[in-house]
CSV table of C-alpha atoms in Angstrom, one decimal:
chain,number,residue,atom,x,y,z
A,1061,MET,CA,14.6,5.9,2.5
A,1062,GLN,CA,13.0,8.3,4.9
A,1063,ARG,CA,9.2,8.4,4.8
A,1064,HIS,CA,8.1,10.3,7.8
A,1065,LEU,CA,6.2,13.4,8.8
A,1066,ILE,CA,7.7,14.7,12.0
A,1067,SER,CA,7.6,18.5,11.8
A,1068,ALA,CA,5.7,21.0,9.6
A,1069,ALA,CA,9.1,22.7,9.2
A,1070,ASP,CA,10.4,19.7,7.2
A,1071,LEU,CA,8.0,20.4,4.4
A,1072,THR,CA,8.8,22.4,1.3
A,1073,ARG,CA,6.2,24.8,-0.1
A,1074,ASP,CA,5.6,22.4,-3.0
A,1075,ASP,CA,5.1,19.5,-0.6
A,1076,ALA,CA,2.7,21.4,1.5
A,1077,VAL,CA,0.7,22.6,-1.5
A,1078,LEU,CA,0.7,19.0,-2.9
A,1079,ILE,CA,-0.8,17.8,0.5
A,1080,LEU,CA,-3.4,20.5,0.5
A,1081,ASP,CA,-4.4,19.7,-3.2
A,1082,THR,CA,-4.5,16.0,-2.5
A,1083,ALA,CA,-6.7,16.6,0.6
A,1084,GLU,CA,-9.1,18.6,-1.6
A,1085,GLU,CA,-9.7,15.5,-3.7
A,1086,MET,CA,-9.9,13.3,-0.6
A,1087,ALA,CA,-12.6,15.6,0.8
A,1088,ARG,CA,-14.7,14.6,-2.2
A,1089,VAL,CA,-14.7,11.0,-1.0
A,1090,ALA,CA,-16.5,12.2,2.2
A,1091,ASP,CA,-19.4,13.4,0.0
A,1092,ARG,CA,-19.9,10.0,-1.5
A,1093,PRO,CA,-22.3,7.2,-0.4
A,1094,ILE,CA,-19.3,4.8,-0.1
A,1095,LYS,CA,-16.6,6.7,1.7
A,1096,LYS,CA,-13.8,4.2,1.0
A,1097,LEU,CA,-10.9,3.9,-1.3
A,1098,PRO,CA,-8.8,0.7,-1.8
A,1099,THR,CA,-5.5,2.6,-1.9
A,1100,LEU,CA,-3.9,1.2,1.3
A,1101,ARG,CA,-5.4,-2.3,1.2
A,1102,GLY,CA,-3.1,-4.7,3.0
A,1103,ARG,CA,-1.1,-2.1,4.8
A,1104,THR,CA,-1.1,-2.0,8.6
A,1105,ILE,CA,-1.0,1.2,10.6
A,1106,VAL,CA,-0.6,1.5,14.3
A,1107,ASN,CA,-2.0,4.5,16.2
A,1108,LEU,CA,0.5,4.6,19.1
A,1109,PHE,CA,-1.0,7.0,21.7
A,1110,PHE,CA,1.1,7.5,24.8
A,1111,GLU,CA,-1.0,10.6,25.6
A,1112,ASP,CA,-4.8,10.7,25.6
A,1113,SER,CA,-6.4,12.4,22.5
A,1114,THR,CA,-9.7,11.0,21.4
A,1115,ARG,CA,-10.2,13.6,18.7
A,1116,THR,CA,-6.9,13.2,16.9
A,1117,ARG,CA,-6.9,9.4,17.2
A,1118,ILE,CA,-10.4,9.0,15.7
A,1119,SER,CA,-9.5,11.4,13.0
A,1120,PHE,CA,-6.5,9.3,12.0
A,1121,GLU,CA,-8.5,6.2,12.4
A,1122,ALA,CA,-11.3,7.4,10.1
A,1123,ALA,CA,-8.6,8.5,7.5
A,1124,GLU,CA,-6.9,5.1,7.7
A,1125,LYS,CA,-10.1,3.1,7.4
A,1126,ARG,CA,-11.3,5.2,4.5
A,1127,LEU,CA,-8.1,4.2,2.7
A,1128,SER,CA,-8.7,0.6,3.6
A,1129,ALA,CA,-5.7,0.2,5.8
A,1130,ASP,CA,-5.7,-2.3,8.7
A,1131,VAL,CA,-5.7,-0.3,11.9
A,1132,ILE,CA,-4.4,-1.2,15.3
A,1133,ASN,CA,-5.0,1.2,18.2
A,1134,PHE,CA,-2.6,1.2,21.0
A,1135,THR,CA,-3.0,3.3,24.1
A,1136,ALA,CA,-0.3,3.4,26.7
A,1137,LYS,CA,-2.8,3.2,29.5
A,1138,GLY,CA,-3.2,-0.5,30.5
A,1139,SER,CA,-0.4,-1.6,28.1
A,1140,SER,CA,3.1,-2.8,29.0
A,1141,VAL,CA,4.2,0.9,28.9
A,1142,SER,CA,2.5,1.4,32.2
A,1143,LYS,CA,4.6,-1.6,33.4
A,1144,GLY,CA,7.8,0.2,32.4
A,1145,GLU,CA,8.4,-0.9,28.8
A,1146,SER,CA,10.5,1.6,26.8
A,1147,LEU,CA,9.7,3.3,23.5
A,1148,LYS,CA,12.4,1.2,21.9
A,1149,ASP,CA,10.9,-2.1,23.1
A,1150,THR,CA,7.5,-1.0,21.9
A,1151,ALA,CA,8.9,0.0,18.5
A,1152,GLN,CA,10.7,-3.4,18.1
A,1153,THR,CA,7.5,-5.2,19.0
A,1154,LEU,CA,5.7,-3.3,16.3
A,1155,GLU,CA,8.5,-3.9,13.8
A,1156,ALA,CA,8.3,-7.6,14.5
A,1157,MET,CA,4.6,-7.5,13.7
A,1158,GLY,CA,5.3,-6.0,10.3
A,1159,VAL,CA,3.7,-2.6,10.8
A,1160,ASP,CA,3.9,-0.3,7.8
A,1161,ALA,CA,3.3,3.0,9.6
A,1162,VAL,CA,3.2,4.3,13.1
A,1163,VAL,CA,1.1,7.4,14.0
A,1164,ILE,CA,2.5,8.5,17.3
A,1165,ARG,CA,1.3,10.9,20.0
A,1166,HIS,CA,3.7,11.3,22.9
A,1167,GLY,CA,4.0,13.7,25.8
A,1168,ALA,CA,7.8,14.1,25.2
A,1169,SER,CA,8.9,16.5,22.5
A,1170,GLY,CA,11.1,14.6,20.1
A,1171,ALA,CA,9.8,11.1,20.7
A,1172,PRO,CA,8.5,10.7,17.0
A,1173,TYR,CA,11.9,12.0,15.7
A,1174,ARG,CA,13.7,9.4,17.9
A,1175,LEU,CA,11.4,6.7,16.6
A,1176,ALA,CA,11.9,7.7,13.0
A,1177,THR,CA,15.7,8.1,13.1
A,1178,SER,CA,17.0,5.5,15.7
A,1179,GLY,CA,16.7,2.5,13.3
A,1180,TRP,CA,14.4,0.7,15.7
A,1181,ILE,CA,11.7,0.4,13.1
A,1182,ASP,CA,11.4,0.6,9.3
A,1183,ALA,CA,7.8,1.9,9.3
A,1184,ALA,CA,6.8,5.4,8.3
A,1185,VAL,CA,6.4,7.6,11.4
A,1186,ILE,CA,3.7,10.3,11.5
A,1187,ASN,CA,3.8,12.7,14.3
A,1188,ALA,CA,0.4,13.2,15.9
A,1189,GLY,CA,1.6,15.6,18.5
A,1190,ASP,CA,4.7,15.5,20.7
A,1191,GLY,CA,5.0,17.4,23.9
A,1192,THR,CA,5.1,21.1,23.2
A,1193,HIS,CA,7.0,20.6,19.9
A,1194,GLN,CA,5.0,19.8,16.8
A,1195,HIS,CA,1.6,18.7,15.5
A,1196,PRO,CA,2.1,18.8,11.7
A,1197,THR,CA,-1.2,17.4,10.6
A,1198,GLN,CA,-3.0,19.9,12.7
A,1199,ALA,CA,-1.1,22.7,11.0
A,1200,LEU,CA,-1.9,21.2,7.6
A,1201,LEU,CA,-5.6,21.0,8.4
A,1202,ASP,CA,-5.6,24.6,9.6
A,1203,ALA,CA,-3.9,25.8,6.5
A,1204,PHE,CA,-6.4,23.7,4.4
A,1205,THR,CA,-9.3,25.4,6.2
A,1206,MET,CA,-7.8,28.8,5.7
A,1207,ARG,CA,-7.1,28.2,2.0
A,1208,ARG,CA,-10.7,27.0,1.4
A,1209,ARG,CA,-12.2,30.0,3.2
A,1210,LEU,CA,-9.8,32.7,2.2
A,1211,VAL,CA,-8.7,31.7,-1.3
A,1212,GLY,CA,-11.5,29.4,-2.4
A,1213,ARG,CA,-12.3,25.7,-2.7
A,1214,ASP,CA,-11.6,25.3,-6.4
A,1215,ALA,CA,-9.7,28.5,-6.9
A,1216,GLY,CA,-7.3,27.4,-4.1
A,1217,ILE,CA,-5.9,24.4,-6.0
A,1218,GLY,CA,-2.2,24.8,-6.5
A,1219,GLN,CA,-2.2,28.0,-4.4
A,1220,ASP,CA,-0.5,28.8,-1.2
A,1221,LEU,CA,-1.4,31.4,1.4
A,1222,ALA,CA,0.8,34.2,0.2
A,1223,GLY,CA,0.0,37.6,1.7
A,1224,LYS,CA,-2.7,36.3,4.2
A,1225,ARG,CA,-2.4,37.7,7.7
A,1226,ILE,CA,-3.0,35.2,10.4
A,1227,THR,CA,-3.1,36.0,14.2
A,1228,ILE,CA,-2.6,33.2,16.7
A,1229,VAL,CA,-3.8,34.1,20.2
A,1230,GLY,CA,-3.2,32.5,23.6
A,1231,ASP,CA,-0.8,30.0,25.3
A,1232,ILE,CA,2.0,30.0,22.8
A,1233,LEU,CA,4.5,28.6,25.4
A,1234,HIS,CA,2.8,25.3,25.7
A,1235,SER,CA,1.3,25.0,22.2
A,1236,ARG,CA,2.6,22.6,19.6
A,1237,VAL,CA,-0.2,23.8,17.4
A,1238,ALA,CA,1.2,27.4,17.4
A,1239,ARG,CA,4.7,26.1,16.7
A,1240,SER,CA,3.6,23.9,13.8
A,1241,ASN,CA,1.3,26.6,12.4
A,1242,VAL,CA,4.0,29.3,12.5
A,1243,ASP,CA,6.4,27.0,10.5
A,1244,LEU,CA,3.8,25.9,8.0
A,1245,LEU,CA,2.2,29.3,7.4
A,1246,HIS,CA,5.6,30.8,6.9
A,1247,ILE,CA,6.4,28.1,4.3
A,1248,LEU,CA,3.1,28.9,2.6
A,1249,GLY,CA,3.8,32.6,2.5
A,1250,ALA,CA,1.4,33.9,5.1
A,1251,GLN,CA,2.4,36.5,7.7
A,1252,VAL,CA,1.8,35.3,11.3
A,1253,THR,CA,1.4,37.4,14.4
A,1254,LEU,CA,1.4,35.7,17.8
A,1255,VAL,CA,-0.5,37.4,20.5
A,1256,ALA,CA,-0.1,36.3,24.1
A,1257,PRO,CA,0.6,37.5,27.7
A,1258,PRO,CA,4.4,38.0,28.0
A,1259,THR,CA,4.5,35.1,30.5
A,1260,LEU,CA,3.1,32.7,27.8
A,1261,VAL,CA,5.6,33.6,25.1
A,1262,PRO,CA,8.5,31.1,24.8
A,1263,VAL,CA,12.2,32.1,25.2
A,1264,GLY,CA,13.9,32.4,21.8
A,1265,ILE,CA,10.7,33.4,20.0
A,1266,GLU,CA,12.7,36.1,18.1
A,1267,THR,CA,14.1,33.3,16.0
A,1268,TRP,CA,10.6,32.2,14.8
A,1269,PRO,CA,9.5,33.5,11.4
A,1270,CYS,CA,6.7,35.6,12.9
A,1271,GLU,CA,5.8,38.8,14.7
A,1272,VAL,CA,4.8,39.0,18.4
A,1273,ALA,CA,2.3,41.3,19.9
A,1274,TYR,CA,0.9,41.6,23.4
A,1275,ASP,CA,-2.3,43.5,22.5
A,1276,LEU,CA,-5.1,41.6,20.8
A,1277,ASP,CA,-7.2,44.7,19.8
A,1278,SER,CA,-4.5,46.3,17.7
A,1279,THR,CA,-4.1,43.2,15.5
A,1280,LEU,CA,-7.8,42.3,14.9
A,1281,ALA,CA,-8.5,44.8,12.1
A,1282,LYS,CA,-5.7,43.5,9.9
A,1283,SER,CA,-6.3,39.7,10.3
A,1284,ASP,CA,-7.7,37.4,7.7
A,1285,ALA,CA,-7.9,34.6,10.3
A,1286,VAL,CA,-7.7,34.7,14.1
A,1287,MET,CA,-6.8,31.4,15.7
A,1288,MET,CA,-7.7,31.0,19.4
A,1289,LEU,CA,-5.6,28.5,21.3
A,1290,ARG,CA,-6.9,26.6,24.3
A,1291,VAL,CA,-5.7,27.7,27.7
A,1292,GLN,CA,-4.1,24.4,28.8
A,1293,ARG,CA,-5.1,24.3,32.4
A,1294,GLU,CA,-3.2,21.0,32.9
A,1295,ARG,CA,0.0,22.6,32.0
A,1296,MET,CA,-0.6,25.8,34.0
A,1297,ASN,CA,1.8,24.8,36.8
A,1298,ALA,CA,2.9,28.3,37.5
A,1299,ALA,CA,1.2,31.7,37.8
A,1300,PHE,CA,1.3,32.7,34.1
A,1301,PHE,CA,-1.6,35.2,34.5
A,1302,PRO,CA,-3.4,36.6,37.5
A,1303,THR,CA,-6.9,35.3,37.0
A,1304,GLU,CA,-8.9,33.6,34.3
A,1305,ARG,CA,-11.2,36.6,34.2
A,1306,GLU,CA,-8.3,38.9,33.4
A,1307,TYR,CA,-7.1,36.6,30.7
A,1308,SER,CA,-10.5,36.4,29.2
A,1309,ARG,CA,-10.9,40.2,29.3
A,1310,ARG,CA,-7.5,40.8,27.6
A,1311,TYR,CA,-7.1,37.8,25.3
A,1312,GLY,CA,-10.5,36.3,25.0
A,1313,LEU,CA,-12.5,36.6,21.7
A,1314,ASP,CA,-16.0,37.9,22.2
A,1315,GLY,CA,-18.7,39.4,19.9
A,1316,ASP,CA,-17.3,42.9,20.2
A,1317,ARG,CA,-13.9,41.9,19.2
A,1318,MET,CA,-15.1,39.7,16.4
A,1319,ALA,CA,-17.1,42.7,15.0
A,1320,ARG,CA,-13.8,44.6,14.6
A,1321,MET,CA,-12.3,41.9,12.3
A,1322,PRO,CA,-12.6,42.4,8.5
A,1323,GLU,CA,-15.9,40.9,7.2
A,1324,HIS,CA,-14.2,38.0,5.4
A,1325,ALA,CA,-12.0,37.1,8.4
A,1326,ILE,CA,-12.6,33.7,10.0
A,1327,VAL,CA,-12.2,32.5,13.6
A,1328,MET,CA,-10.4,29.2,14.2
A,1329,HIS,CA,-9.8,27.0,17.2
A,1330,PRO,CA,-8.0,23.6,17.2
A,1331,GLY,CA,-10.4,22.3,19.9
A,1332,PRO,CA,-11.3,21.5,22.5
A,1333,MET,CA,-12.7,24.9,23.2
A,1334,VAL,CA,-13.1,26.3,26.7
A,1335,ARG,CA,-16.2,28.4,26.2
A,1336,GLY,CA,-16.2,31.5,28.3
A,1337,MET,CA,-12.4,31.5,28.7
A,1338,GLU,CA,-10.6,32.0,25.4
A,1339,ILE,CA,-13.8,32.2,23.3
A,1340,THR,CA,-17.4,33.2,24.1
A,1341,ALA,CA,-20.3,31.0,23.1
A,1342,GLU,CA,-21.5,33.7,20.7
A,1343,VAL,CA,-18.3,33.6,18.7
A,1344,ALA,CA,-17.9,29.8,18.9
A,1345,ASP,CA,-21.4,29.3,17.4
A,1346,SER,CA,-21.1,32.0,14.7
A,1347,ASP,CA,-20.8,31.3,11.0
A,1348,ARG,CA,-17.3,32.7,11.0
A,1349,CYS,CA,-16.1,30.1,13.4
A,1350,THR,CA,-14.6,27.1,11.5
A,1351,VAL,CA,-14.1,24.6,14.4
A,1352,VAL,CA,-16.4,22.0,13.0
A,1353,GLU,CA,-15.0,22.4,9.5
A,1354,GLN,CA,-11.5,21.9,10.9
A,1355,VAL,CA,-12.5,18.5,12.3
A,1356,ALA,CA,-13.9,17.4,8.9
A,1357,ASN,CA,-10.9,18.8,7.1
A,1358,GLY,CA,-8.6,16.9,9.6
A,1359,VAL,CA,-9.8,13.6,8.1
A,1360,SER,CA,-9.1,14.7,4.5
A,1361,ILE,CA,-5.6,16.0,5.4
A,1362,ARG,CA,-4.7,12.8,7.2
A,1363,MET,CA,-5.9,10.8,4.2
A,1364,ALA,CA,-3.7,12.9,2.0
A,1365,VAL,CA,-0.7,12.5,4.2
A,1366,LEU,CA,-1.1,8.7,4.5
A,1367,TYR,CA,-1.7,8.4,0.8
A,1368,LEU,CA,1.4,10.5,-0.1
A,1369,LEU,CA,3.7,8.7,2.4
A,1370,LEU,CA,2.4,5.2,2.0
A,1371,GLY,CA,0.5,5.0,-1.3
A,1372,GLY,CA,3.5,4.2,-3.4
A,1373,ASN,CA,6.8,2.5,-3.2
A,1374,GLU,CA,8.4,5.7,-2.0
A,1375,PRO,CA,7.0,8.9,-0.5
A,1376,ALA,CA,5.9,11.7,-2.7
A,1377,VAL,CA,6.8,14.2,0.0
A,1378,SER,CA,10.4,15.1,0.3
A,1379,HIS,CA,12.0,15.5,3.7
A,1380,THR,CA,15.2,17.4,3.2
A,1381,ARG,CA,15.8,18.3,6.8
A,1382,ILE,CA,15.7,14.8,8.1
A,1383,GLU,CA,17.8,13.4,5.2
A,1384,GLU,CA,20.5,16.0,5.9
A,1385,LYS,CA,20.9,14.8,9.5
B,552,MET,CA,-4.7,6.8,-19.3
B,553,ASP,CA,-2.2,4.1,-20.2
B,554,ASN,CA,0.3,6.5,-21.3
B,555,GLN,CA,3.0,6.2,-18.7
B,556,ASP,CA,5.0,4.3,-21.4
B,557,THR,CA,5.1,7.5,-23.4
B,558,SER,CA,6.8,9.7,-20.8
B,559,ASP,CA,10.2,9.1,-22.4
B,560,HIS,CA,8.8,9.8,-25.8
B,561,GLN,CA,10.7,12.2,-28.0
B,562,ALA,CA,8.8,14.2,-30.6
B,563,SER,CA,11.7,14.3,-33.1
B,564,ASP,CA,11.3,10.7,-34.3
B,565,ALA,CA,7.6,10.5,-33.9
B,566,ARG,CA,5.2,10.5,-36.8
B,567,PRO,CA,1.6,11.7,-36.7
B,568,VAL,CA,-1.0,9.0,-37.4
B,569,LEU,CA,-4.0,11.2,-36.7
B,570,GLU,CA,-4.1,15.0,-37.3
B,571,GLY,CA,-6.5,17.6,-36.0
B,572,PRO,CA,-9.3,17.2,-38.6
B,573,ASP,CA,-9.1,13.4,-38.4
B,574,ILE,CA,-9.6,13.6,-34.6
B,575,ALA,CA,-12.7,15.8,-35.1
B,576,ARG,CA,-14.1,13.4,-37.7
B,577,VAL,CA,-13.4,10.4,-35.5
B,578,LEU,CA,-15.2,12.0,-32.5
B,579,THR,CA,-18.2,12.8,-34.7
B,580,ARG,CA,-18.4,9.2,-35.8
B,581,ILE,CA,-18.2,7.9,-32.2
B,582,ALA,CA,-20.9,10.4,-31.2
B,583,HIS,CA,-23.2,9.0,-33.9
B,584,GLU,CA,-22.4,5.4,-32.9
B,585,ILE,CA,-23.3,6.2,-29.3
B,586,VAL,CA,-26.6,7.7,-30.3
B,587,GLU,CA,-27.3,4.7,-32.5
B,588,ARG,CA,-26.4,2.1,-29.9
B,589,ALA,CA,-28.0,3.9,-27.0
B,590,LYS,CA,-31.1,4.6,-29.1
B,591,GLY,CA,-31.1,8.3,-28.6
B,592,ALA,CA,-28.6,8.7,-25.8
B,593,ASP,CA,-31.4,9.6,-23.3
B,594,ASP,CA,-29.6,8.4,-20.2
B,595,VAL,CA,-26.0,8.7,-21.3
B,596,VAL,CA,-23.4,10.1,-18.9
B,597,LEU,CA,-19.9,10.7,-20.3
B,598,LEU,CA,-17.0,10.2,-17.8
B,599,GLY,CA,-13.6,11.1,-19.1
B,600,ILE,CA,-10.4,9.7,-17.5
B,601,PRO,CA,-8.0,12.5,-16.7
B,602,THR,CA,-6.2,14.2,-18.3
B,603,ARG,CA,-7.0,13.8,-22.0
B,604,GLY,CA,-10.0,11.6,-21.6
B,605,VAL,CA,-11.8,14.5,-19.9
B,606,PHE,CA,-11.2,16.8,-22.9
B,607,LEU,CA,-12.3,14.1,-25.3
B,608,ALA,CA,-15.5,13.5,-23.2
B,609,GLN,CA,-16.2,17.2,-23.3
B,610,ARG,CA,-15.8,17.3,-27.1
B,611,LEU,CA,-18.0,14.2,-27.4
B,612,ALA,CA,-20.7,15.8,-25.2
B,613,VAL,CA,-20.8,18.9,-27.6
B,614,LYS,CA,-21.2,16.6,-30.6
B,615,LEU,CA,-23.9,14.5,-28.9
B,616,GLU,CA,-25.8,17.7,-28.0
B,617,GLU,CA,-25.7,18.8,-31.6
B,618,ILE,CA,-27.1,15.5,-32.7
B,619,THR,CA,-29.7,14.9,-30.0
B,620,ASP,CA,-30.5,18.5,-29.1
B,621,ARG,CA,-30.2,17.6,-25.4
B,622,ARG,CA,-27.7,18.4,-22.7
B,623,ILE,CA,-25.5,15.4,-22.1
B,624,PRO,CA,-24.0,15.2,-18.5
B,625,VAL,CA,-20.2,15.0,-18.6
B,626,GLY,CA,-17.7,14.4,-15.8
B,627,SER,CA,-14.3,13.1,-14.9
B,628,LEU,CA,-13.2,10.0,-13.1
B,629,ASP,CA,-9.7,9.9,-11.6
B,630,ILE,CA,-8.6,6.3,-11.2
B,631,THR,CA,-5.3,6.9,-9.4
B,632,MET,CA,-6.4,5.5,-6.1
B,633,TYR,CA,-7.6,2.4,-7.7
B,634,ARG,CA,-4.6,1.5,-9.8
B,635,ASP,CA,-3.0,-1.9,-9.2
B,636,ASP,CA,0.5,-0.6,-9.7
B,637,LEU,CA,0.3,2.0,-7.0
B,638,ARG,CA,3.1,0.3,-5.0
B,639,MET,CA,5.4,0.2,-7.9
B,640,HIS,CA,5.8,3.9,-8.3
B,641,PRO,CA,5.8,7.0,-6.0
B,642,PRO,CA,2.2,8.1,-5.4
B,643,ARG,CA,0.9,10.3,-8.2
B,644,ALA,CA,-0.8,13.6,-7.6
B,645,LEU,CA,-4.6,13.1,-7.8
B,646,ALA,CA,-6.6,14.4,-10.6
B,647,ARG,CA,-10.2,15.6,-10.4
B,648,THR,CA,-13.2,13.3,-10.0
B,649,GLU,CA,-16.4,15.2,-10.9
B,650,ILE,CA,-19.6,13.2,-11.1
B,651,PRO,CA,-22.6,15.1,-12.7
B,652,GLY,CA,-25.2,16.2,-10.2
B,653,ASP,CA,-27.7,13.5,-11.0
B,654,GLY,CA,-25.2,10.8,-10.4
B,655,ILE,CA,-24.7,7.6,-12.4
B,656,ASP,CA,-27.3,5.3,-10.9
B,657,GLY,CA,-29.4,3.6,-13.6
B,658,ARG,CA,-27.6,5.6,-16.4
B,659,LEU,CA,-25.5,4.4,-19.3
B,660,VAL,CA,-22.0,5.5,-18.4
B,661,VAL,CA,-19.6,5.9,-21.3
B,662,LEU,CA,-16.0,6.0,-20.1
B,663,VAL,CA,-13.8,8.0,-22.4
B,664,ASP,CA,-10.0,7.7,-22.6
B,665,ASP,CA,-7.3,8.6,-25.1
B,666,VAL,CA,-5.4,5.4,-25.5
B,667,LEU,CA,-6.5,1.8,-24.7
B,668,PHE,CA,-3.4,-0.3,-24.0
B,669,SER,CA,-3.1,-2.9,-21.2
B,670,GLY,CA,-6.7,-2.4,-20.0
B,671,ARG,CA,-5.6,-1.9,-16.4
B,672,THR,CA,-6.7,1.7,-16.3
B,673,ILE,CA,-10.2,0.6,-17.4
B,674,ARG,CA,-10.2,-2.1,-14.8
B,675,ALA,CA,-9.4,0.5,-12.2
B,676,ALA,CA,-12.1,2.8,-13.6
B,677,LEU,CA,-14.7,0.0,-13.3
B,678,ASP,CA,-13.7,-0.4,-9.6
B,679,ALA,CA,-14.0,3.4,-9.1
B,680,LEU,CA,-17.5,3.4,-10.6
B,681,ASN,CA,-18.5,0.7,-8.2
B,682,ASP,CA,-17.8,3.0,-5.3
B,683,ILE,CA,-19.7,5.9,-6.8
B,684,GLY,CA,-23.0,4.2,-7.9
B,685,ARG,CA,-24.6,1.5,-10.0
B,686,PRO,CA,-24.9,2.4,-13.7
B,687,ARG,CA,-27.4,0.6,-15.9
B,688,ALA,CA,-24.5,-0.3,-18.2
B,689,VAL,CA,-20.9,0.8,-18.8
B,690,GLN,CA,-19.4,1.3,-22.3
B,691,LEU,CA,-15.9,2.4,-23.3
B,692,ALA,CA,-14.9,4.9,-26.0
B,693,VAL,CA,-11.2,5.5,-26.8
B,694,LEU,CA,-9.5,7.6,-29.4
B,695,VAL,CA,-6.8,5.0,-30.1
B,696,ASP,CA,-6.7,1.2,-29.4
B,697,ARG,CA,-3.1,0.2,-29.6
B,698,GLY,CA,-3.5,-3.5,-28.6
B,699,HIS,CA,-1.4,-5.5,-26.1
B,700,ARG,CA,-4.3,-6.1,-23.6
B,701,GLU,CA,-3.4,-7.7,-20.3
B,702,LEU,CA,-7.0,-8.1,-19.2
B,703,PRO,CA,-10.2,-9.2,-20.9
B,704,ILE,CA,-11.4,-5.7,-21.8
B,705,ARG,CA,-12.4,-4.2,-25.1
B,706,ALA,CA,-13.7,-0.9,-26.3
B,707,ASP,CA,-17.2,-0.3,-27.6
B,708,TYR,CA,-16.2,2.7,-29.6
B,709,VAL,CA,-12.7,3.0,-31.2
B,710,GLY,CA,-11.5,6.1,-33.0
B,711,LYS,CA,-8.6,4.3,-34.6
B,712,ASN,CA,-7.2,0.8,-34.3
B,713,LEU,CA,-3.4,1.2,-34.3
B,714,PRO,CA,-1.5,-2.1,-34.3
B,715,THR,CA,1.8,-1.3,-32.5
B,716,SER,CA,4.8,-3.1,-31.2
B,717,LEU,CA,5.7,-2.9,-27.5
B,718,ARG,CA,8.8,-0.9,-28.6
B,719,GLU,CA,6.6,1.8,-29.9
B,720,THR,CA,4.9,4.7,-28.0
B,721,VAL,CA,1.6,6.3,-28.7
B,722,LYS,CA,1.2,9.9,-27.6
B,723,VAL,CA,-2.1,11.8,-27.9
B,724,GLN,CA,-1.9,15.6,-27.9
B,725,LEU,CA,-5.0,17.7,-27.5
B,726,ALA,CA,-5.4,21.5,-28.0
B,727,GLU,CA,-6.7,22.0,-24.5
B,728,GLU,CA,-3.6,20.6,-22.9
B,729,ASP,CA,-0.9,20.6,-25.6
B,730,GLY,CA,-1.8,23.4,-27.9
B,731,ARG,CA,-2.5,21.1,-30.9
B,732,ASP,CA,-4.5,18.0,-31.8
B,733,THR,CA,-2.5,15.0,-33.0
B,734,VAL,CA,-1.7,11.4,-32.3
B,735,LEU,CA,2.0,10.6,-32.5
B,736,LEU,CA,3.6,7.1,-33.0
B,737,GLY,CA,7.2,7.0,-31.9
B,738,VAL,CA,9.9,4.5,-30.8
B,739,LYS,CA,10.7,4.1,-27.2
B,740,GLN,CA,14.1,5.5,-26.2
B,741,THR,CA,16.2,2.9,-24.4
């Protein structure tokens, strides 16, 4: 029995809507004085982080603890991984400890898939970001934020994002957030336009279910949501654009550009934001910017995913693609 | 909502034991009993257990308002996350939990459900209430009590006691969800 969440592309439309609807109920738990449910009592979840990510890890940790799971945090730094232990050995150690689920963040694209399909471990595997490949819970929380803002909190139940126009701007080449979002938004019926300097557009993008543009200004007026990506300085190992200033001028979102968006349109950012580079402080602090909401929604989405994958004796979310392989 | 046993129920061999007017009458009686026992229903909050318990709670609230001339807070309490059989089935889609604005602290909460069977749903509901607040007291109103309790739980207000065998199924249909009001007694298909 497969019970993993590796890629947003593995989800069907109904699965994705079920996760969003479940998250809407989970969000209500956050409004209560006692933010805890007994649902995963007695289950052990390991947060296996080979790559630093405080934000994603504490989001998962909060979700796991709200569902009463036992949580073990594992960071590669200072562990046997830094002494040369392989992913396989780590997995087998966790298996021997009787872990029920592994939330994995890895710098190598495909590591969660390998963990889920190699037979090293029986536990559910949830991808918390692998290389430049996928970050499915991020895409789900983004879609959740869009559905709440663009369709409505209660009106959105059972709905997808059909007909919504989403623009994703910035470093598409290195972005697992962009990849996951394109997959999921397509599944949910939205039209996605990617905007980036030509050097930051990956090879083979014509096979992605989205449009590509190189000019931000021409797309703003017809966007329901504009998602700014972080310029990943740590991955900028080649001259992808001449100067930061030029990038900012052509692809940064400032007050003027925001004013050209439709009135209902929102500005999103997966965080961490580099203020002054891809987004100005004026935009980042405006009411239309959903960055803080996205963080809160992240906990609800992760609770929903954990509940649907681990809550019962078999997952409620189907994974056709993995099962075919 | 102990009606998972009714999923394989077939309408053809089921016979109605309560029809529309009976259900209305039964709810009127329960409303009067609540007012009598709660001495005016001043602090009553009705919480229905999804799906059909919520509709019954809403109908009871209307009747209570007619009797007391006061607005009665009504909400819904989804108990899915508190079930003790979660690991025996695939996870179920969550239903809505809606607690009235003033909360339940210090109030008399009347839980409302359609069928009382093993008592496990009510056990879960009591746990869920614990996480939401601290009511002054909790009472239970059900449309049908079919027996076969597995836990020491009983209802304060019962629409109809329906002695059943475990081979039988009880299905409640309400106009809001099913288009008509009726309680059907059938035989489990094996």
